[in-house]
Coordinates of C-alpha atoms (C1' of nucleotides) in Angstrom, one line a residue:
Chain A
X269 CA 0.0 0.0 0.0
X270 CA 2.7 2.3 1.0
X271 CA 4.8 1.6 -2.2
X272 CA 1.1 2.4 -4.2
X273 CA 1.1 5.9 -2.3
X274 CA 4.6 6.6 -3.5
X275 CA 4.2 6.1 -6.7
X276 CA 1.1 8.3 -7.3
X277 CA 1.5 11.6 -9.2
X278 CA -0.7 14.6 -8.8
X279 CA -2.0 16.2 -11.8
X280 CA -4.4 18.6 -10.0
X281 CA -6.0 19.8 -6.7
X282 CA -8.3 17.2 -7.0
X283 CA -6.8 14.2 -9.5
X284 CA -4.3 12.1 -8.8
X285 CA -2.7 9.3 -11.4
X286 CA -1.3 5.9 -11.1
X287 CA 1.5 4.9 -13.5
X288 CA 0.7 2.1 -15.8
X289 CA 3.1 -1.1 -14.7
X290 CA 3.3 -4.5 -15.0
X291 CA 0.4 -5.9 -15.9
X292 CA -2.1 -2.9 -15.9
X293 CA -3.0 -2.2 -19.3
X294 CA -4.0 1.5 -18.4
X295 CA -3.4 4.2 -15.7
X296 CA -5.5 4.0 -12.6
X297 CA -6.9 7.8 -11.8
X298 CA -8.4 9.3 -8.5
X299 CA -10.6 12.1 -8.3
X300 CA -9.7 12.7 -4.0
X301 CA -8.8 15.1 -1.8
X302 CA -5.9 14.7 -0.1
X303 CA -7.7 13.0 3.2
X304 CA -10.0 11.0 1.3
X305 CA -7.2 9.7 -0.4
X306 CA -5.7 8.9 2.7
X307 CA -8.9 6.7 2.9
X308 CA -8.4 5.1 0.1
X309 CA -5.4 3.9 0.8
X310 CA -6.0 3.1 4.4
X311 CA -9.2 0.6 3.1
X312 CA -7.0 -1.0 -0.3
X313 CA -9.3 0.4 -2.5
X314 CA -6.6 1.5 -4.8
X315 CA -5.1 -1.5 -5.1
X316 CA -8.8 -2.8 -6.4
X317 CA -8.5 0.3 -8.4
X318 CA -5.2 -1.4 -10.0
X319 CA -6.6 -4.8 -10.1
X320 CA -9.8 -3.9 -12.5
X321 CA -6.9 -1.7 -14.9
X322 CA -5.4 -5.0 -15.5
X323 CA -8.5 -6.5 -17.0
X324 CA -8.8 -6.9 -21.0
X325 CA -10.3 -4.4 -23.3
X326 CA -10.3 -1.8 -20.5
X327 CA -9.7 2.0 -22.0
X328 CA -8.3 5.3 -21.0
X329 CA -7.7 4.5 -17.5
X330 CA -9.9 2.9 -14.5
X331 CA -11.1 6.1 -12.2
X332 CA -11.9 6.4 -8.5
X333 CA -14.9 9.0 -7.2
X334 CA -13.9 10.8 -4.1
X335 CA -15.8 8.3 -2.2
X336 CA -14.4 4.8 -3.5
X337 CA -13.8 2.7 -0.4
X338 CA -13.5 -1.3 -0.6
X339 CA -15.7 -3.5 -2.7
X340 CA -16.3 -6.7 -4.0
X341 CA -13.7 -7.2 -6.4
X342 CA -14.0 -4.0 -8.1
X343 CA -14.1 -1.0 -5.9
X344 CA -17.1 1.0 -4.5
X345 CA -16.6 4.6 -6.6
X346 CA -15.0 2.8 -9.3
X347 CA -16.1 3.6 -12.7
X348 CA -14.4 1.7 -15.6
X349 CA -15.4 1.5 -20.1
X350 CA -14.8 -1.5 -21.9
X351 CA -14.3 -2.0 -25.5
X352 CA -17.5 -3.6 -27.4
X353 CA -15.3 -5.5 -29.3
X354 CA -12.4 -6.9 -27.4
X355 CA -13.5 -6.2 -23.6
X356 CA -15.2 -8.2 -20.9
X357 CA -18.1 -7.3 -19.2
X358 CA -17.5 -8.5 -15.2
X359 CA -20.4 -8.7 -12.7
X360 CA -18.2 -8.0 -9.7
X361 CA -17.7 -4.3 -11.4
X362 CA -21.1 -3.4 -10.9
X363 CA -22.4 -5.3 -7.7
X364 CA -24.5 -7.6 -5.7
X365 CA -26.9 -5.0 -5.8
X366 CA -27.5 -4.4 -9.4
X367 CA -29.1 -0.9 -10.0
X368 CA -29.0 -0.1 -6.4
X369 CA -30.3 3.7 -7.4
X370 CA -31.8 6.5 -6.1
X371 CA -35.3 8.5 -6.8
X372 CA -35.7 12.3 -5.8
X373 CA -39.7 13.1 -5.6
X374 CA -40.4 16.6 -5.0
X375 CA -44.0 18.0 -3.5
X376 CA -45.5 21.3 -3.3
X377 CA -45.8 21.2 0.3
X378 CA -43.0 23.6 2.3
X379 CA -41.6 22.2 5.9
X380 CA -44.0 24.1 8.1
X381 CA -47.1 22.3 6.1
X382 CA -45.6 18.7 7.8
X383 CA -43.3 19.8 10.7
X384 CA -46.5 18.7 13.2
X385 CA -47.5 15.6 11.1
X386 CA -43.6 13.8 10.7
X387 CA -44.0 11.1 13.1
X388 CA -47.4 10.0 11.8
X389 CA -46.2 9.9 8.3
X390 CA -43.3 8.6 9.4
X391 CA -45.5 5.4 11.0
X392 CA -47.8 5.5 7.8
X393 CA -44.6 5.0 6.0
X394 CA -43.7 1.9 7.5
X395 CA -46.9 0.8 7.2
X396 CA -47.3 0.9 3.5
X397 CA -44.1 0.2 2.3
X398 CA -42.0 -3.1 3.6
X399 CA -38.9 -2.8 4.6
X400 CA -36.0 -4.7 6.1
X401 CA -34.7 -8.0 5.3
X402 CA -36.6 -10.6 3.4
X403 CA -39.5 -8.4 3.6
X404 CA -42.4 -9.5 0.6
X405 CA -44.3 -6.5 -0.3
X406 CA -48.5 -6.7 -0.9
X407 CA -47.8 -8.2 -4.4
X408 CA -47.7 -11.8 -5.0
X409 CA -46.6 -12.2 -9.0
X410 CA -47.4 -15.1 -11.1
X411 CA -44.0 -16.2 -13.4
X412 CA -45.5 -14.7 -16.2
X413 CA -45.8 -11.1 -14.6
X414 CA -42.4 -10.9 -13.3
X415 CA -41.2 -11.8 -16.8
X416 CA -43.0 -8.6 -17.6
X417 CA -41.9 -6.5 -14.9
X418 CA -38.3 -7.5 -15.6
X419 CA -38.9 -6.7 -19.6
X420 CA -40.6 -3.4 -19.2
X421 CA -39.5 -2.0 -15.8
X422 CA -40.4 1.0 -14.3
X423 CA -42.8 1.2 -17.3
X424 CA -44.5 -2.0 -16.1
X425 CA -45.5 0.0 -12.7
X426 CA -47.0 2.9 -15.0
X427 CA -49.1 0.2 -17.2
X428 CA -50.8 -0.9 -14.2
X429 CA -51.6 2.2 -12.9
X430 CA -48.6 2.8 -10.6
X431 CA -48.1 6.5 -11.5
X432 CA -48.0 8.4 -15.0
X433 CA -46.8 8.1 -18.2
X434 CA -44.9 11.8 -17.4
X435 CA -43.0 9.8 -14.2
X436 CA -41.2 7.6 -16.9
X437 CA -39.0 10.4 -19.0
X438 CA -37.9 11.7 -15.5
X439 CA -35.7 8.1 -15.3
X440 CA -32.5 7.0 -16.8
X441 CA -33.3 5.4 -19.2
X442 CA -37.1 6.0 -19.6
X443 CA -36.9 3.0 -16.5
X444 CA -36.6 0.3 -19.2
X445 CA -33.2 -1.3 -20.5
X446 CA -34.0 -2.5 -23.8
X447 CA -33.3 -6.0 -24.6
X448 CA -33.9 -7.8 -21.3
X449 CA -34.5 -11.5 -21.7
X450 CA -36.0 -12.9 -18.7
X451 CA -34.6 -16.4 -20.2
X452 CA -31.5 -15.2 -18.6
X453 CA -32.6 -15.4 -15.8
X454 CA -32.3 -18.4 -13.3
X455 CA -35.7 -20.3 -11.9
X456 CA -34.3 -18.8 -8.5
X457 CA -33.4 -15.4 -9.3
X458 CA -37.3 -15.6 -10.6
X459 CA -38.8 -16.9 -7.5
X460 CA -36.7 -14.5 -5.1
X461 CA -38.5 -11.4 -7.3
X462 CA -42.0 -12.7 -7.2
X463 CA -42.8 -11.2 -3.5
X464 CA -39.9 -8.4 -3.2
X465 CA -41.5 -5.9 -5.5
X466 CA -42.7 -3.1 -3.6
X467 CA -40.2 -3.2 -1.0
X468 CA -37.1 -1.0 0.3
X469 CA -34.7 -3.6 1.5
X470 CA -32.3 -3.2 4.2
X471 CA -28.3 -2.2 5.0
X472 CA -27.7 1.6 3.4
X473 CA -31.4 1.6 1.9
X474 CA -33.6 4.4 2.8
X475 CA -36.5 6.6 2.0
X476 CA -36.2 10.2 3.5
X477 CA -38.6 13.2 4.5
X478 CA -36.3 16.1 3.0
X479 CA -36.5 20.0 3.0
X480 CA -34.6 21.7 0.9
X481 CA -32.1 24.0 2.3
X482 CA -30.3 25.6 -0.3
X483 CA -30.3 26.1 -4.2
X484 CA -27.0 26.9 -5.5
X485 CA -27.9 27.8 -9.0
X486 CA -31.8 29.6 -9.2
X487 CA -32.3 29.2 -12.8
X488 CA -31.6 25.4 -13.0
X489 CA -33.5 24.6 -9.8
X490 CA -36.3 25.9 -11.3
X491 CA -35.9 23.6 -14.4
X492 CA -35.9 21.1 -11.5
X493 CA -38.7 22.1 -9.9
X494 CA -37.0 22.8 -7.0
X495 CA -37.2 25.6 -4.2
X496 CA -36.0 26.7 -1.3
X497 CA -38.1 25.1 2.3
X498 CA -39.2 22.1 -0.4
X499 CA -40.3 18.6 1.3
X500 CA -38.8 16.2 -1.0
X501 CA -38.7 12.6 -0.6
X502 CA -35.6 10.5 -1.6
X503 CA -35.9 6.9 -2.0
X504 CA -32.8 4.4 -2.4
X505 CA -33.1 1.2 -3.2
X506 CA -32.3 -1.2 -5.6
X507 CA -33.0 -5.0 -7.3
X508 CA -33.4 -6.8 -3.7
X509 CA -33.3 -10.7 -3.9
X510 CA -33.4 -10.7 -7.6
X511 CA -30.4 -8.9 -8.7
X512 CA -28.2 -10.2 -5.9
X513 CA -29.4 -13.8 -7.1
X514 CA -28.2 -12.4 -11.1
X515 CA -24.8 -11.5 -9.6
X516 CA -24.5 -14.7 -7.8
X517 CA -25.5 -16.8 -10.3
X518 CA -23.1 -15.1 -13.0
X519 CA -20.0 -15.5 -10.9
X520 CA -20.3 -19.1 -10.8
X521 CA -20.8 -19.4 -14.9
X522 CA -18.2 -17.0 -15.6
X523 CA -15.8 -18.5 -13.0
X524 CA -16.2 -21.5 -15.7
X525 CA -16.2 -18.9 -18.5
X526 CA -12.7 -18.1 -17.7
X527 CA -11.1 -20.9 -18.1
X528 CA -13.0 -21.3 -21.4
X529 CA -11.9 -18.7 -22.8
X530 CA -8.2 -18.2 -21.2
X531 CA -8.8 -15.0 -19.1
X532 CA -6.7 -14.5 -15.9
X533 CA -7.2 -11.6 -13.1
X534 CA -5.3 -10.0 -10.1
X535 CA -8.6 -11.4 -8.5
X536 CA -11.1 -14.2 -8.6
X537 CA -13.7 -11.6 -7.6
X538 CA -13.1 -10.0 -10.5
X539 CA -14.4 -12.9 -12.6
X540 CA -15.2 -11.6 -16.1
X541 CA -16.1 -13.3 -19.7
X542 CA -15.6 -11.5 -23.4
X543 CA -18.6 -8.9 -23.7
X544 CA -19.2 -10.8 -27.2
X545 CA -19.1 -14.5 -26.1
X546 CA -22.7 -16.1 -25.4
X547 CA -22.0 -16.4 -21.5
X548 CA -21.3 -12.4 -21.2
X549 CA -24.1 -11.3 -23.3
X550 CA -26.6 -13.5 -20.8
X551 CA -24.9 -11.9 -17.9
X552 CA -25.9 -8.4 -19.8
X553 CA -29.2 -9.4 -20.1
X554 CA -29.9 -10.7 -16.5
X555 CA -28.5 -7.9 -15.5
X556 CA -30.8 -5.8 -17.7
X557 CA -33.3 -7.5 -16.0
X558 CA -32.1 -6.6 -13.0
X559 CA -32.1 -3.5 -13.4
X560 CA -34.9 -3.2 -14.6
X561 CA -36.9 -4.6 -11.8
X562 CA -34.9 -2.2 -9.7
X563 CA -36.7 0.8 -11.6
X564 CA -40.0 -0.5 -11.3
X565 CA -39.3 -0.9 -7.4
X566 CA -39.0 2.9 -7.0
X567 CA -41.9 3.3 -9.2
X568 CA -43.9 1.6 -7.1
X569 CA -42.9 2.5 -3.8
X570 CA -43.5 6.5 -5.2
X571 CA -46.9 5.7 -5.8
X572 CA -46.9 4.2 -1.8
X573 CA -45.3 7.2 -0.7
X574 CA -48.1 9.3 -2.4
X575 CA -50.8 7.6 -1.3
X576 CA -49.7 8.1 2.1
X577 CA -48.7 11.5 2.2
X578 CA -52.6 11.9 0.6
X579 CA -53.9 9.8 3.7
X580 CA -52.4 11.4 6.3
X581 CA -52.2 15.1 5.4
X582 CA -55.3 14.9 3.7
X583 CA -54.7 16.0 0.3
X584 CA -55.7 15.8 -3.3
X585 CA -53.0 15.0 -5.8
X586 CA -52.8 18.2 -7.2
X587 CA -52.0 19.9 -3.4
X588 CA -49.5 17.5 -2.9
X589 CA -47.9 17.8 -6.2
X590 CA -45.9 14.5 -5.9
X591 CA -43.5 14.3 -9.3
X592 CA -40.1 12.7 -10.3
X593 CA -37.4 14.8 -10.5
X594 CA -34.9 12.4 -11.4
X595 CA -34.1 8.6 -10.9
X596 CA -30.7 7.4 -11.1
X597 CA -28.7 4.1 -11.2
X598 CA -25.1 3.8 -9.0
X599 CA -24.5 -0.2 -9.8
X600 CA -25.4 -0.5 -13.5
X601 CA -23.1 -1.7 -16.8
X602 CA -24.2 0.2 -19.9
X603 CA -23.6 0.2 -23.3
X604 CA -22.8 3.7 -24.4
X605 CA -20.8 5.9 -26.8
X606 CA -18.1 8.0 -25.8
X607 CA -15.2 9.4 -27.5
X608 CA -12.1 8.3 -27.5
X609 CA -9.1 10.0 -29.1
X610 CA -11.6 12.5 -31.0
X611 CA -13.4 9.4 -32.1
X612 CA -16.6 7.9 -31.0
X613 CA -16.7 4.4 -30.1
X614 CA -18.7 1.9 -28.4
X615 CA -18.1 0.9 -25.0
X616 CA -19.8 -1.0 -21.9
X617 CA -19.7 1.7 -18.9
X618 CA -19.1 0.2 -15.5
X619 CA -20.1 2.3 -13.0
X620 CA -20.2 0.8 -9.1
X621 CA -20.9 2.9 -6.6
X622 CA -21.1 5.8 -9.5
X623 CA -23.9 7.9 -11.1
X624 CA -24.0 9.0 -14.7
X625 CA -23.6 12.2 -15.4
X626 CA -24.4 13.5 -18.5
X627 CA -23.7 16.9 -20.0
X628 CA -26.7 19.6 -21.5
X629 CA -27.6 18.5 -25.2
X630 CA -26.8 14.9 -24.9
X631 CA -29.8 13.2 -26.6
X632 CA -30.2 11.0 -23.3
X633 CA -30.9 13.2 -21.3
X634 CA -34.8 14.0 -21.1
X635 CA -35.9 17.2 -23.3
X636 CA -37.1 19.2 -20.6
X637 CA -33.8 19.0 -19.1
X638 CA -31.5 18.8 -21.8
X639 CA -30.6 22.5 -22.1
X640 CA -29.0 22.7 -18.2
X641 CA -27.9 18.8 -18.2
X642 CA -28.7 15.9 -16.4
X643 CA -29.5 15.8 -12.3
X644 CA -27.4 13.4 -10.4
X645 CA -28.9 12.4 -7.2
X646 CA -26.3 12.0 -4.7
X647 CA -27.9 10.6 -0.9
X648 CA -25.8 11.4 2.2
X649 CA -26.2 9.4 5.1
X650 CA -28.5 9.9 7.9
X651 CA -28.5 12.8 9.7
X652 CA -26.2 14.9 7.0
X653 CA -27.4 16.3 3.8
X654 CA -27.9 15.1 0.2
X655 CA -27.5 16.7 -3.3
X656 CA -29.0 17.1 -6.6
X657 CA -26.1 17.9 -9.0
X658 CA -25.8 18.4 -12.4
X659 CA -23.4 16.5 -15.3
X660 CA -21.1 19.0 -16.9
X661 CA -18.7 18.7 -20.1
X662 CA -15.9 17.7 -18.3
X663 CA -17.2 14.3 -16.7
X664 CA -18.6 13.7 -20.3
X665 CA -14.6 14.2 -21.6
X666 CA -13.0 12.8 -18.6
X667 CA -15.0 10.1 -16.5
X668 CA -17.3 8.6 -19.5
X669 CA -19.9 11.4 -18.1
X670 CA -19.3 9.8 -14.2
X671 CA -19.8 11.3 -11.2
X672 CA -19.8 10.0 -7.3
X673 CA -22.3 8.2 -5.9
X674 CA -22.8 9.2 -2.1
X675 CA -21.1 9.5 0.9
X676 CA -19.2 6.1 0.9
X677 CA -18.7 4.2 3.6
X678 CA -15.5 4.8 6.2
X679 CA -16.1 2.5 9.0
X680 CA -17.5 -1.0 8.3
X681 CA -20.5 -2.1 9.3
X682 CA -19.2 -4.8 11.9
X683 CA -16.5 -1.7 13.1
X684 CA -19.7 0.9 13.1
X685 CA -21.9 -2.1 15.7
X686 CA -18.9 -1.9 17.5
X687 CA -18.7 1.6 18.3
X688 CA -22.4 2.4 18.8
X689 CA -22.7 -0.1 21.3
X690 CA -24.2 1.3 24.3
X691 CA -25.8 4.4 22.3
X692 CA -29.2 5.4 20.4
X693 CA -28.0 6.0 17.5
X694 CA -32.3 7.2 17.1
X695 CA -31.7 9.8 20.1
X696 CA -28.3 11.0 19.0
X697 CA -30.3 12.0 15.4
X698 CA -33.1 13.6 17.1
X699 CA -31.1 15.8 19.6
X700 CA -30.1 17.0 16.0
X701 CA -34.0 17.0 15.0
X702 CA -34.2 14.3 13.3
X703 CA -36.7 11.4 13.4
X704 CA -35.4 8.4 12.4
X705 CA -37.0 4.9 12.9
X706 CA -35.3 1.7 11.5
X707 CA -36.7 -2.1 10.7
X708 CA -34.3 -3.0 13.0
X709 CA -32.0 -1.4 15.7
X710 CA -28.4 -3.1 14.3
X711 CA -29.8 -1.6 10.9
X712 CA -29.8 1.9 12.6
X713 CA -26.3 1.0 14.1
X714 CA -24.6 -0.2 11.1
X715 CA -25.7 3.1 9.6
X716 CA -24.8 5.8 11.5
X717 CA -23.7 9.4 10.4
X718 CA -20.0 8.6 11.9
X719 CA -20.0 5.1 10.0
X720 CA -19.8 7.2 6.4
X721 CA -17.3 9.9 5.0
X722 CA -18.5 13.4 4.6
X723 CA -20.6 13.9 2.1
X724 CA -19.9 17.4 1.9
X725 CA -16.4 17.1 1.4
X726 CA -17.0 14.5 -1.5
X727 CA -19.7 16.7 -3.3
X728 CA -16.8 19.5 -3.1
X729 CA -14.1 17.4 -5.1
X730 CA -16.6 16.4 -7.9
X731 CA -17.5 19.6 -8.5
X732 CA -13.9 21.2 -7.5
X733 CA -12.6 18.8 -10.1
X734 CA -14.9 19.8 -12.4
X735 CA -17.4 16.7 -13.1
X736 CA -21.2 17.9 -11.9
X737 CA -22.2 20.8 -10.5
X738 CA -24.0 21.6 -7.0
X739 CA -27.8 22.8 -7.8
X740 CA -29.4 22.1 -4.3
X741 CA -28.9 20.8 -1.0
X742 CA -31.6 18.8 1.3
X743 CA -31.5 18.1 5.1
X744 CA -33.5 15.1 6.4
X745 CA -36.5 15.6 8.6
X746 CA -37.5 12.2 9.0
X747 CA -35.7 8.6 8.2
X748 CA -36.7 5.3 7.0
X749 CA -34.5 3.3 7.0
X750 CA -34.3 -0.3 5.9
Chain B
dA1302 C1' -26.2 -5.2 -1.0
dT1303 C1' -28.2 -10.4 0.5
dG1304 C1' -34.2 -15.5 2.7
dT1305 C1' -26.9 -11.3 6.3
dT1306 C1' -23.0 -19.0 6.0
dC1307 C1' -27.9 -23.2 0.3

DNA sequence: ATGTTC
């Protein structure tokens, strides 16, 4: 690790590079400030970011966000493009929890209209929407509907009445990877989706009770719909059972694959097949799957959240005002275009613990939008804030239009038990006026404010460095958490 | 992240 440090060379307040040797085939580069890469270092995420520059087909360089800590093979923050013709596609560079995202709904309600009413929205919250580990939500789907879900996504939810057709250009994507074959998918990796739609999960998943407390640019929070004493809700979630069962089932086949096809890695987590070969293109579409079931999760839990803010403040949709402002994916594989040397060329985007970014005028991102770029939803951690961002030219030219992801964990979750033992984590967060209730109280433990790294100070480097800028700030008024 | 070690 110390011999890593040494060799690093800064090229900017903000970006630091690691030499290409032995058997990396590009440069590794870190977007960190100098304690958070002292982080990095201290957790061996760097070497991880090392390990995936080794792996074939990999181009330009494999980055680090500002808060890449440790990860399954592939580092959390890590953002790496692979050639469509000669690269490999590796399920351990996007994660257990494939499309593990996050959903910013704003309202037209202002803090003082809810300040009195939290704790029973709060309990109506929990009420509506499972949560925790293993929890089934209210839908029981036949084989044949999943295979739909999983096909149309976040589209799916809108079909059966689960919001509006306006809800769907507000996603990545539209909430529907094209192409998803549910063949792909294994009997069990079915069965684990049929009860979990409709449900938040558990570990860093959340939904929060937001206000906004500061727009940074006027002009493009208004595009946003956004303004200043705003409740917004934030939901984070991601593919539950389903996607985890995609990742594990993968890494068995391609641990197969590799030998078939004479691959080697720094590290069998890492296990990857050729992009092109019949085993990496099932993995893509399981994973599309995935993916895709993860959008219509957050689709359907907005339409909980509505119907309980309705309940209990007693308002008609058009008071409440409940719309998307963005939905964004941080474990995903894509298949975009970028340029490379002034040429454009095709390329299978990892991002892990990332968020895409794209610049204003890039044809994906939504029309309304397109003239000010693309929000990126970045959630803090309980009891600190969260941002809406926007992509910029420079992540489009330096990071394949990347960006961070959150605040990144510091402390792990056995470490962050540990320490809180002995506390209420609940009473610490509402000396600081915030209500926070959790499925369970390790869950609230695990996730504690000291347990993550500043999300402040990580915000600050992607936009110091140039790859999204800050358009508004949220503080939590009341948790959920998984 | 995860029917948290099928």
């Amino acid at each position: 690790m110390e011999d890593i440090k040494a060799k690093l060379e800064r090229k900017g307040p903000y970006t630091w590079v690691i030499p290409r040797e032995k058997g990396m085939r590009v440069p590794g580069v870190l977007y960190v400030s100098e304690r958070l890469l002292e982080k990095a270092l201290a957790d061996n995420a760097v070497v991880q970011v090392v390990n995936v520059a080794h792996l074939p087909g990999i181009t330009r360089y494999s980055l680090a966000m500002p808060d890449v800590h440790w990860g399954y093979g592939a580092p959390i923050g890590g953002v790496g493009a692979f050639d469509a013709e000669s690269g490999v596609i590796v399920p351990g560079f996007v994660g257990y929890d494939i499309n593990c995202g996050v959903r910013l709904l704003r309202t037209n309600l202002k803090a003082a209209d809810i300040k009195s009413r939290l704790e029973i929205l709060l309990g109506g919250l929990f009420q509506e929407i499972p949560s925790g580990v293993g929890s089934t939500g209210q839908l029981k789907l036949k084989k044949k509907e999943l295979e739909e879900v999983v096909a149309e996504g976040a589209g799916w939810a809108v079909r059966k009445g689960f919001g509006t057709p306006a809800d769907l250009s507000n996603i990545e994507e539209n909430g529907c990877l094209k192409g998803a074959d549910p063949e792909s998918l294994s009997q069990r990796a079915v069965e684990r989706g049929l009860e979990q739609l409709e449900t938040l999960g558990s570990g860093n998943h959340f939904l929060e009770i937001q206000e906004v407390v500061e727009i940074y640019d006027e002009s493009i929070g208004k595009v946003f719909g956004l303004f200043p004493g705003q409740i917004t809700v934030m939901v984070h979630t991601g593919s539950r059972g389903l996607g985890y069962q995609v990742c594990d089932d993968y890494l068995v086949r391609f641990g197969k694959a590799m030998t078939k096809y004479e691959l080697s890695v720094p590290d069998r987590q890492l296990a990857c097949a050729p992009v092109n070969s019949y085993e990496g293109q099932q993995y893509f579409q399981a994973m599309k799957c995935a993916a895709n079931y993860a959008f219509a999760n957050r689709q359907m839990i907005s339409h909980l959240v509505g119907q309980t803010f309705r309940r209990v403040l007693g308002l008609n949709e058009s008071q409440l005002g409940l719309a998307v402002v963005y939905d964004v994916a941080h474990n995903i594989c894509k298949l975009e275009t970028h340029l490379v040397d002034g040429q454009p060329r095709k390329l299978y985007v990892h991002r892990k613990g990332a968020t895409r970014a794209f610049a204003a005028s890039h044809p994906e991102v939504p029309q309304h939008y397109r003239a000010v770029g693309q929000p990126v939803i970045i959630p803090g951690t309980m009891g600190t804030a969260s941002y809406i961002l926007v992509g910029t030219e420079k992540a489009m030219a330096e990071t394949w239009g990347s960006t961070c992801h959150g605040a990144g964990r510091t402390m792990s979750r056995h470490e962050a038990i540990r320490v809180s033992r002995g506390r209420s984590i609940a009473e610490e967060l509402a000396r600081q006026g915030i209500l926070a209730r959790a499925a369970s109280r390790s869950g609230l433990a695990e996730e504690m404010p000291a347990a993550y790294k500043d999300v402040d100070e990580v915000v600050a480097v992607v936009e110091g460095a140039g790859l999204s800028r800050k358009i508004a700030r949220m503080l939590p008024l009341a948790v959920m958490k998984g």
